[in-house]
CSV table of C-alpha atoms in Angstrom, one decimal:
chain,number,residue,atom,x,y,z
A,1,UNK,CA,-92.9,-80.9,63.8
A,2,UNK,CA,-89.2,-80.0,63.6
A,3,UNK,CA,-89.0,-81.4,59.8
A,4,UNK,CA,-92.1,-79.1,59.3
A,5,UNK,CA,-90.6,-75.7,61.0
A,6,UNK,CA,-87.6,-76.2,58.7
A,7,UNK,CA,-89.4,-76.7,55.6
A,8,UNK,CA,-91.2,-73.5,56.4
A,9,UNK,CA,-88.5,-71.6,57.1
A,10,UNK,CA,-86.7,-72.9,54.1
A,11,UNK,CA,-89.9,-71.9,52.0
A,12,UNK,CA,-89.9,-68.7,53.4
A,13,UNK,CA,-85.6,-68.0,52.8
A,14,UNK,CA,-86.4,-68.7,49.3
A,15,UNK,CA,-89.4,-65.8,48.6
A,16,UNK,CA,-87.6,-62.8,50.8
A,17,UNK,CA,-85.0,-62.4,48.2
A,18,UNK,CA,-87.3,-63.5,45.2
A,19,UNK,CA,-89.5,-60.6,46.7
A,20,UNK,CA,-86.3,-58.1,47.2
A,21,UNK,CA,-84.9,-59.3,43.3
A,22,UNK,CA,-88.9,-58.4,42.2
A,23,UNK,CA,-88.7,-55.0,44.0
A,24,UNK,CA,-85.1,-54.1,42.9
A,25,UNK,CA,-86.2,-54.8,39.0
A,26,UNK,CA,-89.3,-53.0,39.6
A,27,UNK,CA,-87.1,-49.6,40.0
A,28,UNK,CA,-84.8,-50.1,37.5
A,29,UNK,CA,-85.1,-47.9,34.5
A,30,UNK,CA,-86.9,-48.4,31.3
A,31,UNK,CA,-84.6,-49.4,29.0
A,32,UNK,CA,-86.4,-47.8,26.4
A,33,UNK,CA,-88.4,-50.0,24.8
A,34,UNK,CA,-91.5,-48.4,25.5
A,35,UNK,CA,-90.3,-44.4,24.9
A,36,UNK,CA,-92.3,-42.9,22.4
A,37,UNK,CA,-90.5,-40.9,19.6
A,38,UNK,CA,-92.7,-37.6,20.3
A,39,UNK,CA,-91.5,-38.3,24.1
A,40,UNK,CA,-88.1,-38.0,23.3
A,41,UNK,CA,-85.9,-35.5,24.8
A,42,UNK,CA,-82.2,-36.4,24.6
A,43,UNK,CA,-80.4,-33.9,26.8
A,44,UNK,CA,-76.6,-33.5,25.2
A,45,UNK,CA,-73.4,-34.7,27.3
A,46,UNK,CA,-71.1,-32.0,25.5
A,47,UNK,CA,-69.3,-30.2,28.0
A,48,UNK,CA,-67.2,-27.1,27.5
A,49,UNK,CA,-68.4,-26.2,24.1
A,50,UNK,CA,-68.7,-23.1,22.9
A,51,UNK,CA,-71.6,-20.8,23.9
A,52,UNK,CA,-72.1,-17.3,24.1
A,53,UNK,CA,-74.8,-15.0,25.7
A,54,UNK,CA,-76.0,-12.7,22.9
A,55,UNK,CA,-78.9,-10.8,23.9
A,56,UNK,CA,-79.3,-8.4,21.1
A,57,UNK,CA,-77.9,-8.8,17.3
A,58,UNK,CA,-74.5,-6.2,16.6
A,59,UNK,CA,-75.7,-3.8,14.2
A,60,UNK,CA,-79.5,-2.1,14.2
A,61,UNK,CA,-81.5,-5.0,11.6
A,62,UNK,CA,-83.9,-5.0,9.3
A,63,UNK,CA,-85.9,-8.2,9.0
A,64,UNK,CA,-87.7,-8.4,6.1
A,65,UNK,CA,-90.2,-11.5,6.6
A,66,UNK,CA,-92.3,-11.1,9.3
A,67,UNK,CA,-95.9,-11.9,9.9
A,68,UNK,CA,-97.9,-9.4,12.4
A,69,UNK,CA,-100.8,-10.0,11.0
A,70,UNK,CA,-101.3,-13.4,11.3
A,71,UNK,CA,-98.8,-14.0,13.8
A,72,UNK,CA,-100.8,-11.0,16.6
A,73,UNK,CA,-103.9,-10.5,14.9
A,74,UNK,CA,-104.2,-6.9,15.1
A,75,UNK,CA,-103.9,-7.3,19.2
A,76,UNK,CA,-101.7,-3.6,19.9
A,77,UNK,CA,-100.5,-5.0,23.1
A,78,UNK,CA,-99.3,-8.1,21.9
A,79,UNK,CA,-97.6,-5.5,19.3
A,80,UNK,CA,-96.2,-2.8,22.1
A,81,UNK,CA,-94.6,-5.6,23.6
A,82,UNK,CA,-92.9,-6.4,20.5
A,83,UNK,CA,-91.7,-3.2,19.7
A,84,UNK,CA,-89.7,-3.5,23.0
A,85,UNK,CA,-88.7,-6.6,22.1
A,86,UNK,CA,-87.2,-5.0,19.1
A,87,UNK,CA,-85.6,-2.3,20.7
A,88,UNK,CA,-83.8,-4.9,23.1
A,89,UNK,CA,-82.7,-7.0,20.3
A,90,UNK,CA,-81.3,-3.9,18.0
A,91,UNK,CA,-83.8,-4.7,15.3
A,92,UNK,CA,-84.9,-1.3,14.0
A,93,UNK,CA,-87.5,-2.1,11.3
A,94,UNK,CA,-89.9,-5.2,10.4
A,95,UNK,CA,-91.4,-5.7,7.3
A,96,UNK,CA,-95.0,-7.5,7.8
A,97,UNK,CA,-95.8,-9.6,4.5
A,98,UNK,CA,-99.7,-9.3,5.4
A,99,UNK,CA,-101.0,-6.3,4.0
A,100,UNK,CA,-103.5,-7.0,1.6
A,101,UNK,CA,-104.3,-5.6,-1.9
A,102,UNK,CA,-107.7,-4.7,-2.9
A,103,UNK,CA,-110.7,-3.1,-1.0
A,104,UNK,CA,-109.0,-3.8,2.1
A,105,UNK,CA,-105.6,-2.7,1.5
A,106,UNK,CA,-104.5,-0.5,4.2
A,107,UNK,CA,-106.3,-1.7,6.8
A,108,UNK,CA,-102.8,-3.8,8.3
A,109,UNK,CA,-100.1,-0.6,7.7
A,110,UNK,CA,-102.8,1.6,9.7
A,111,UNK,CA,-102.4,-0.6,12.5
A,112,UNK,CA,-98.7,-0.7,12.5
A,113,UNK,CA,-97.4,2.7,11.3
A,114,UNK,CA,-100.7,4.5,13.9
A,115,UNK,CA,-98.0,3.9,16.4
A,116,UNK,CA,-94.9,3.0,14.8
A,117,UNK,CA,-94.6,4.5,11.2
A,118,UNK,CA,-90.3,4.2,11.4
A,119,UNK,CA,-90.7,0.7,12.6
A,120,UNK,CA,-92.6,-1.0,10.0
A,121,UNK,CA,-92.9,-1.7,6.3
A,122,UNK,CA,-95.7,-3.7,4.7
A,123,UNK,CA,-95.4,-6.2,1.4
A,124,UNK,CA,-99.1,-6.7,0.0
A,125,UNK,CA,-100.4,-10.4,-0.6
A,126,UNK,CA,-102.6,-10.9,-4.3
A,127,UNK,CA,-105.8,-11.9,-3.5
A,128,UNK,CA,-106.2,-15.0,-5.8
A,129,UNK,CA,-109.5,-16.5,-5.2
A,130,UNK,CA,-111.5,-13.2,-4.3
A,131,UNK,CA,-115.0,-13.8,-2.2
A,132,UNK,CA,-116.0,-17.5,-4.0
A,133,UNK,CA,-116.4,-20.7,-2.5
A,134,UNK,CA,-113.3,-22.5,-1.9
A,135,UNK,CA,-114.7,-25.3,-4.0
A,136,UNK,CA,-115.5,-23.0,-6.7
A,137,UNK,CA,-112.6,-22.3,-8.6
A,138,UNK,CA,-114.1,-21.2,-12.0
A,139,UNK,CA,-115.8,-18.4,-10.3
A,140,UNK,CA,-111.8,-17.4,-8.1
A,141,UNK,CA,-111.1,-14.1,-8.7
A,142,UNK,CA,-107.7,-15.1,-10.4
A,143,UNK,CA,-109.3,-16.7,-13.2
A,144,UNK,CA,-112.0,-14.0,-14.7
A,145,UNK,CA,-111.4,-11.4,-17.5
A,146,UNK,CA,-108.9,-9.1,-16.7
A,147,UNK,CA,-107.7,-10.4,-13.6
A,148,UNK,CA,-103.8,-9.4,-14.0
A,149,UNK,CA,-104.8,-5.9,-15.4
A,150,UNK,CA,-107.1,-5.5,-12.2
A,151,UNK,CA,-104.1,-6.5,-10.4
A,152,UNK,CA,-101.4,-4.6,-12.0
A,153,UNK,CA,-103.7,-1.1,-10.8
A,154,UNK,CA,-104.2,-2.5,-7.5
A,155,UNK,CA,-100.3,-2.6,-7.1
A,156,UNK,CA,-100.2,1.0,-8.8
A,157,UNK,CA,-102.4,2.5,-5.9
A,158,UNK,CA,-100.6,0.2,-3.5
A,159,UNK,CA,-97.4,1.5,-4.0
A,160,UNK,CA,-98.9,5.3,-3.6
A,161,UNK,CA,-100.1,4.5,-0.3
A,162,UNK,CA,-96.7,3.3,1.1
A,163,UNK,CA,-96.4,-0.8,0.3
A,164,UNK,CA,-92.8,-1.7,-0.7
A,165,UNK,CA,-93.2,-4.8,-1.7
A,166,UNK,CA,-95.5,-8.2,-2.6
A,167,UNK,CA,-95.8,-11.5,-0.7
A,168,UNK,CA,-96.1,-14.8,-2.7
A,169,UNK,CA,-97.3,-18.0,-0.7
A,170,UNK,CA,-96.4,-21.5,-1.3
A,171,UNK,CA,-100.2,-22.3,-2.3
A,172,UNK,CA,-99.7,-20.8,-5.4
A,173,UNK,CA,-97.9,-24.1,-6.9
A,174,UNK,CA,-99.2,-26.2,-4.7
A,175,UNK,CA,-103.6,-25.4,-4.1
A,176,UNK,CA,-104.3,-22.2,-6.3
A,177,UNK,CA,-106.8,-23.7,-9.2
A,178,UNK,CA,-107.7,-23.1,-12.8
A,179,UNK,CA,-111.2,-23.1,-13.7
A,180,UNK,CA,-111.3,-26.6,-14.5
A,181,UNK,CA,-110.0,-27.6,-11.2
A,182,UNK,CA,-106.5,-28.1,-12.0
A,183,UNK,CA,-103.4,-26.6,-10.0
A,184,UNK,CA,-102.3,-23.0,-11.5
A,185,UNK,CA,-98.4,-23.1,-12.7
A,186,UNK,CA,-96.6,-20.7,-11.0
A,187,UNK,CA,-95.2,-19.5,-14.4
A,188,UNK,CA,-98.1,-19.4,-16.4
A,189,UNK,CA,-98.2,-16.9,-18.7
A,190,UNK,CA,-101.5,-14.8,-17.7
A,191,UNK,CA,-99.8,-13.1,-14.9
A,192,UNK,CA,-96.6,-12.2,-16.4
A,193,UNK,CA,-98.2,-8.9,-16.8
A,194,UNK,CA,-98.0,-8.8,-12.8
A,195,UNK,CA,-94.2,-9.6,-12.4
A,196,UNK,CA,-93.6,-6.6,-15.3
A,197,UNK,CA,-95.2,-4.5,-13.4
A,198,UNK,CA,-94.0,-5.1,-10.1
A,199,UNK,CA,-90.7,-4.4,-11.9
A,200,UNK,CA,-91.7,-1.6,-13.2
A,201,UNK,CA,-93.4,-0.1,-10.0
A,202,UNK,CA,-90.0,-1.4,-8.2
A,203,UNK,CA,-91.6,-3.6,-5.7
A,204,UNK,CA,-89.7,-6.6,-5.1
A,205,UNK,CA,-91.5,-10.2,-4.5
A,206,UNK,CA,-90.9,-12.6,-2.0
A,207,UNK,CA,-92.0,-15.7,-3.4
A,208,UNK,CA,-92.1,-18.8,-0.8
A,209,UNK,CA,-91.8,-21.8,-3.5
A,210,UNK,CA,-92.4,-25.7,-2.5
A,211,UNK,CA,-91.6,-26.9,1.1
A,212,UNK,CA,-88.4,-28.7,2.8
A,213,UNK,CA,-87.3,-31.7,0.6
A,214,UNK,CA,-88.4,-34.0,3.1
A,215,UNK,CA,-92.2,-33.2,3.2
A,216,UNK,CA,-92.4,-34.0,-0.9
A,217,UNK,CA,-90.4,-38.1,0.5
A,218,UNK,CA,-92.9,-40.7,2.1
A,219,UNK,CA,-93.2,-40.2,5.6
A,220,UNK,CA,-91.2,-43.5,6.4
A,221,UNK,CA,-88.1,-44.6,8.6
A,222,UNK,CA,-85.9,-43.1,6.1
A,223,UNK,CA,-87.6,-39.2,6.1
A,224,UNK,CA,-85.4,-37.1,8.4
A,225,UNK,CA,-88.4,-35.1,9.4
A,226,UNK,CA,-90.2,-37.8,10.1
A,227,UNK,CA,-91.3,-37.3,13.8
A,228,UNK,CA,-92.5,-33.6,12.6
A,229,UNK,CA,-94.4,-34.9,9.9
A,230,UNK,CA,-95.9,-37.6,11.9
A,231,UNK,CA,-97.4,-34.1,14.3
A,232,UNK,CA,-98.6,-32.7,10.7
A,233,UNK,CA,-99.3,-34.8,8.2
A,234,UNK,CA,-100.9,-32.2,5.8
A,235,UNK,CA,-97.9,-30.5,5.2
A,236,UNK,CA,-96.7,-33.6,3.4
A,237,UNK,CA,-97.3,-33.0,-0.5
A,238,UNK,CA,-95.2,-36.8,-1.6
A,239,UNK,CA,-97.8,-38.1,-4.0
A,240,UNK,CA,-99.4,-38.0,-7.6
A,241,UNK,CA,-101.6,-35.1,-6.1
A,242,UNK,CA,-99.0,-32.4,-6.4
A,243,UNK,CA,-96.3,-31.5,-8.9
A,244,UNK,CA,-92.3,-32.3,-7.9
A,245,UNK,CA,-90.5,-29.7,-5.8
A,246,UNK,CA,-87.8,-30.0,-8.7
A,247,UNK,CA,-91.0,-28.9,-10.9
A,248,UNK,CA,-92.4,-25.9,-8.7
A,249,UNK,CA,-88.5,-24.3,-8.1
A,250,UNK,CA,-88.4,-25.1,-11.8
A,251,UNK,CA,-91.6,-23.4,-12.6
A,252,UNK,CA,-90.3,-20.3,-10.1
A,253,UNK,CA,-87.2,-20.1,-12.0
A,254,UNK,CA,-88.6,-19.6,-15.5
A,255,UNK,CA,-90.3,-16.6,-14.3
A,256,UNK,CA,-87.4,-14.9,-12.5
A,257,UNK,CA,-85.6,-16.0,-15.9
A,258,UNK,CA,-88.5,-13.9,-18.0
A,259,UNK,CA,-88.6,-10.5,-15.8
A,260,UNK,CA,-84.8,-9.5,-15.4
A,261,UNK,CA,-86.2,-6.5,-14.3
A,262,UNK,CA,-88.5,-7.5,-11.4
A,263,UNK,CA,-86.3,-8.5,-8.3
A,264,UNK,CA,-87.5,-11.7,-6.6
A,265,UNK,CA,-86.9,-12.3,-3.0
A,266,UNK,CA,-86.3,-16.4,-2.6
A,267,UNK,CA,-88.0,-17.1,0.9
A,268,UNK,CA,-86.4,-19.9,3.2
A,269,UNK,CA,-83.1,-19.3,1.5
A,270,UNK,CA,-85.2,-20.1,-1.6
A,271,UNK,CA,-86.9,-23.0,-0.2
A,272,UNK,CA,-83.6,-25.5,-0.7
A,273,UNK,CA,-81.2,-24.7,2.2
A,274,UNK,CA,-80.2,-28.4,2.2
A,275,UNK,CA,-78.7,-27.7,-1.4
A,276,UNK,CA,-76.8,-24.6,-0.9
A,277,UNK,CA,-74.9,-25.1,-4.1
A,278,UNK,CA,-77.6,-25.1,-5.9
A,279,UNK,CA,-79.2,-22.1,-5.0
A,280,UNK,CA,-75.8,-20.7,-5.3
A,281,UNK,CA,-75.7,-21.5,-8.6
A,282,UNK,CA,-79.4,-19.9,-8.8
A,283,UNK,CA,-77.9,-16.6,-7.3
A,284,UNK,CA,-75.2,-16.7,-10.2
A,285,UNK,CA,-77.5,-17.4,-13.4
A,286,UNK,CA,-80.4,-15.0,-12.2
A,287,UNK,CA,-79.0,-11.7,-10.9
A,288,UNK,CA,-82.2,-10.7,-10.0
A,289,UNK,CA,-82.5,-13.3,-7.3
A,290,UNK,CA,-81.7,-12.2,-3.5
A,291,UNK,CA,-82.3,-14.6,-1.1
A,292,UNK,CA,-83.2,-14.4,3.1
A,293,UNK,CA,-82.9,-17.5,5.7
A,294,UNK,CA,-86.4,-17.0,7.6
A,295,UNK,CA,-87.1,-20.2,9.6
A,296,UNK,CA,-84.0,-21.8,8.0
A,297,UNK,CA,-81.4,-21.6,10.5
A,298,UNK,CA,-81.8,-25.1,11.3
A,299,UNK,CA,-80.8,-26.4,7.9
A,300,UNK,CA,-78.3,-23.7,8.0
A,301,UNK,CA,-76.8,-24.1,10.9
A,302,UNK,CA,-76.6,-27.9,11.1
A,303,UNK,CA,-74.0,-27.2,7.6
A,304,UNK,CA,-71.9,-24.7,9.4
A,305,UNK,CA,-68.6,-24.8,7.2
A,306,UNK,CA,-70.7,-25.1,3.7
A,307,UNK,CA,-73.2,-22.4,4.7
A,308,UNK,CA,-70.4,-19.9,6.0
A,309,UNK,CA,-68.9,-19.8,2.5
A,310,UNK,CA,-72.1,-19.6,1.2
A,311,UNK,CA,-72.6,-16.5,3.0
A,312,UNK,CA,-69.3,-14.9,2.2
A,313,UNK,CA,-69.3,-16.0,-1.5
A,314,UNK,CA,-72.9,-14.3,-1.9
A,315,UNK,CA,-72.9,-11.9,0.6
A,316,UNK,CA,-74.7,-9.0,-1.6
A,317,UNK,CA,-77.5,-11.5,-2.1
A,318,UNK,CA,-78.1,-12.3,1.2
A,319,UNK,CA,-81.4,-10.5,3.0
A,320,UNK,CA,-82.1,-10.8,7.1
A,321,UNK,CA,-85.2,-12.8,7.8
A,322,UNK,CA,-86.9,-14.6,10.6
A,323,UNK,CA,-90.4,-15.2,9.9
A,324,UNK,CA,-91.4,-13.9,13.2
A,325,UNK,CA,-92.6,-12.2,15.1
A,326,UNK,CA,-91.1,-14.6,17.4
A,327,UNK,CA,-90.0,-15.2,21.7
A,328,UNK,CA,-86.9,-13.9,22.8
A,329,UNK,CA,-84.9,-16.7,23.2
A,330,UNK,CA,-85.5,-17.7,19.1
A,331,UNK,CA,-84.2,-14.2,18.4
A,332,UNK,CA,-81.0,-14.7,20.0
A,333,UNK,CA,-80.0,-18.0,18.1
A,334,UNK,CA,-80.4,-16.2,15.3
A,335,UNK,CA,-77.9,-13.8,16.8
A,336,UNK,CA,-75.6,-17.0,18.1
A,337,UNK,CA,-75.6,-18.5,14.2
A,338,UNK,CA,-74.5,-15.4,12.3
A,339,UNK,CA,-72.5,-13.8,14.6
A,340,UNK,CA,-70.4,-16.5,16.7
A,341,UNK,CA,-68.6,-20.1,16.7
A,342,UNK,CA,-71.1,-21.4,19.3
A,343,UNK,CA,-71.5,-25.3,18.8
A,344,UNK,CA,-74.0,-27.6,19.5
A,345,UNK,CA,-76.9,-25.0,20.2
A,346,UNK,CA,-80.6,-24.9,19.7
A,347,UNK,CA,-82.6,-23.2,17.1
A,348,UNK,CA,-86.1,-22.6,18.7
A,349,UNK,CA,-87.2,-22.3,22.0
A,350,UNK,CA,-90.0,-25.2,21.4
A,351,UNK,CA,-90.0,-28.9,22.6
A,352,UNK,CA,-89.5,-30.6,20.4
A,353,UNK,CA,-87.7,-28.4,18.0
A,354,UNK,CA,-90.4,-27.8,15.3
A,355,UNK,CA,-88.3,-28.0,12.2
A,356,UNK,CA,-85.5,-31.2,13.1
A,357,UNK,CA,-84.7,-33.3,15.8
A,358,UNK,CA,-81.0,-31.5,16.1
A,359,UNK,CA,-78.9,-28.5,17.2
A,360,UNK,CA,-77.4,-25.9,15.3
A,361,UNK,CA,-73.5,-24.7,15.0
A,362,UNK,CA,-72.4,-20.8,14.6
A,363,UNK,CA,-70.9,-19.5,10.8
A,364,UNK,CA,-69.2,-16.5,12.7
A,365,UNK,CA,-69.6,-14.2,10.1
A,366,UNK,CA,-67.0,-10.9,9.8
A,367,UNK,CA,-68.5,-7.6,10.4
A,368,UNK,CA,-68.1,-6.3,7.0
A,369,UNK,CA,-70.9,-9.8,5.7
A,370,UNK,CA,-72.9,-9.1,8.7
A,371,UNK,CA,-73.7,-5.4,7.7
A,372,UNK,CA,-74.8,-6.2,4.3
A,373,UNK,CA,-77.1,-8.9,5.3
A,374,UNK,CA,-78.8,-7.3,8.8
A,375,UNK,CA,-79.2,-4.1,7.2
A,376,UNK,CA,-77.4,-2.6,3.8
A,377,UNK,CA,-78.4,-4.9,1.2
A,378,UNK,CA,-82.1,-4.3,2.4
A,379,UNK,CA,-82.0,-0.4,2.3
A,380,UNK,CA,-80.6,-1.2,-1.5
A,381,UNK,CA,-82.8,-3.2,-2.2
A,382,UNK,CA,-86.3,-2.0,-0.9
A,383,UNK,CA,-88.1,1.0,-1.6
A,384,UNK,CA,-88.6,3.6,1.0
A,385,UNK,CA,-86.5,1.4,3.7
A,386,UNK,CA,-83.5,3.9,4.5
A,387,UNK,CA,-85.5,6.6,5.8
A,388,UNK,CA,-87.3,4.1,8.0
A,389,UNK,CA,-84.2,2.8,9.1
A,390,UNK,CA,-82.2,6.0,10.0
A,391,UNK,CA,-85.6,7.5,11.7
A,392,UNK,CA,-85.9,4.0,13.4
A,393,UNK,CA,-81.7,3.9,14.8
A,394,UNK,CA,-82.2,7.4,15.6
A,395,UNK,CA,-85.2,6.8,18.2
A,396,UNK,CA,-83.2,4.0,19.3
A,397,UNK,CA,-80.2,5.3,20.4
């Protein structure tokens, strides 16, 4: 009996601290293996970095990309509230790219300016496919008799009523069709009547060419933007499907090149902020060409040296742009990346970060460059605007 009490006991000495050991490993941390890339959150171990609390930008603004239209859909309280926004954050005038030529056109500046007419301007989007079938593209509107002369009237009367401007998307390039089904080239020839005139009327276009590079590479371990891609997979155009982003900014080029006389607005700081030399040299050959950073501050600010002396070198070129309307808290790292040193900081408010998994620095910008491109270079540029923006300061104050 006492050989079997001390085998027991024995036994039992021998599971407690197995039991213990179990428990213990039980609470120990994953060590990853099973974290999810859209789970991750990394939370940065930088102390005492730079950061400063910037609630509102240093001179009055003008932003010229905005979106109220499809961003509020006509809702005038989500609007109200954004007019205070606006006045907290010193930005005096917003230019919404969704009016609309046509039978329609008016319909989204009578919204804004019922309310508001010193603190909004509207650009007016061509209405390329007109009221047939998506999978119809013989019968789109763009590709009947007289399509570019219908236009080029439509952007006479559009003018007359107040528009200051016209909106290109990145479908034309990329899903706009010819009759037979094929993509339209952005610089065919059949609407070089509509760039002339533009020029002519003095309505600058803002033409939003291609994508990011990453979303024309495989969506592999190698894309950058892979975890954002992997959320959105249509926005990837890599295959035989779609033409080359060198062939689209190519294409985009040609036509700036042909209509020295029309200004063209390069959305998304042209659509190649990772190659700011480039578009440099863009800015340089075609002096036509401005460019805004809408959306872009987080390729921007991720090249902080390259993309300060980028701004400086073309800062008569340079337009303010966020693609908002947006929350708060994006607004001020816009203010945070033009006007300080901040390091290490975010660039939107979501989780994850919609555009990159990584934080942005400040470019610090003097005065003298941060007056041109909130405000002055605008009021050259854009018809109508300085009225707007004195009325708009003045109410402010």
């Amino acid at each position: 009996m006492k050989h079997l009490i001390a085998l027991i006991f024995a036994v039992l000495l021998c599971i407690g601290p197995a039991r213990v050991i179990a428990q213990e490993s039980s609470s120990q941390p994953s060590r990853g293996d099973d974290l999810l890339l859209k789970d991750f959150r990394p939370q940065s171990m930088l102390k005492h970095i730079r950061s400063t609390d910037l609630q509102r930008a240093r001179f009055p603004v003008i932003d010229v990309h905005t979106h109220f239209g499809l961003r509020q859909r006509s809702s005038q309280q989500a609007l109200d509230e954004f007019v205070d926004v606006m006045d907290r954050h010193r930005i005096a005038v917003c230019i919404s790219l969704d009016e609309k030529l046509g039978a329609s056109f008016g319909d989204h500046a009578k919204f804004l300016w019922k309310a508001y007419p010193n603190r909004f301007a509207v650009f007016a989007q061509i209405d390329w496919r007109g009221e047939a079938a998506v999978d119809k593209p013989a019968e789109w509107a763009c590709n009947q008799a007289g399509f570019a002369r219908q236009v080029t009237e439509q952007l006479r009367q559009a003018r007359n009523r107040g528009a200051c401007g016209v909106k290109i998307f990145k479908q034309f390039g990329l899903w706009y069709k010819n009759a037979d089904g094929s993509l339209i080239r952005i610089d065919d020839t059949r609407w070089d009547p509509i760039w002339q005139a533009c020029g002519q009327l003095g309505l600058p276009i803002i033409i939003h060419t291609a994508d990011p590079a990453a979303f024309f590479l495989p969506i592999d371990k190698r894309n950058e933007r892979y975890e954002e891609l992997s959320r959105h997979p249509d926005w990837s155009f890599y295959g035989d499907e779609f033409p080359s982003r060198d062939e689209l900014l190519a294409a985009r080029n040609r036509i700036i090149e042909r209509h020295p006389d029309t200004t063209f607005i390069g959305a998304h700081v042209a659509n190649n902020p990772e190659d700011l030399q480039t578009v440099g040299d863009w800015l340089d050959q075609y002096p036509n060409l401005y460019v805004e950073p809408a959306s872009r501050i987080a390729e921007l600010g991720r090249q902080p040296y390259t993309a300060r002396e980028f701004m400086l070198e073309h800062q008569d070129r340079i337009l303010f742009g966020t693609d908002g309307p947006w929350p708060e808290l994006r607004l001020t790292y816009y203010w945070r990346f033009f006007e300080t040193f901040d390091e290490y900081f975010p660039y939107s408010e979501k989780q994850p970060p919609p555009q990159g998994l990584w934080q942005i620095y400040g470019i610090g910008l003097p005065d003298e460059v941060l007056r041109k491109i909130y405000f002055e270079n605008a009021i050259k540029l854009i018809p109508g605007l300085r009225e707007k923006y004195e009325r708009a300061i003045a109410q402010q104050k």
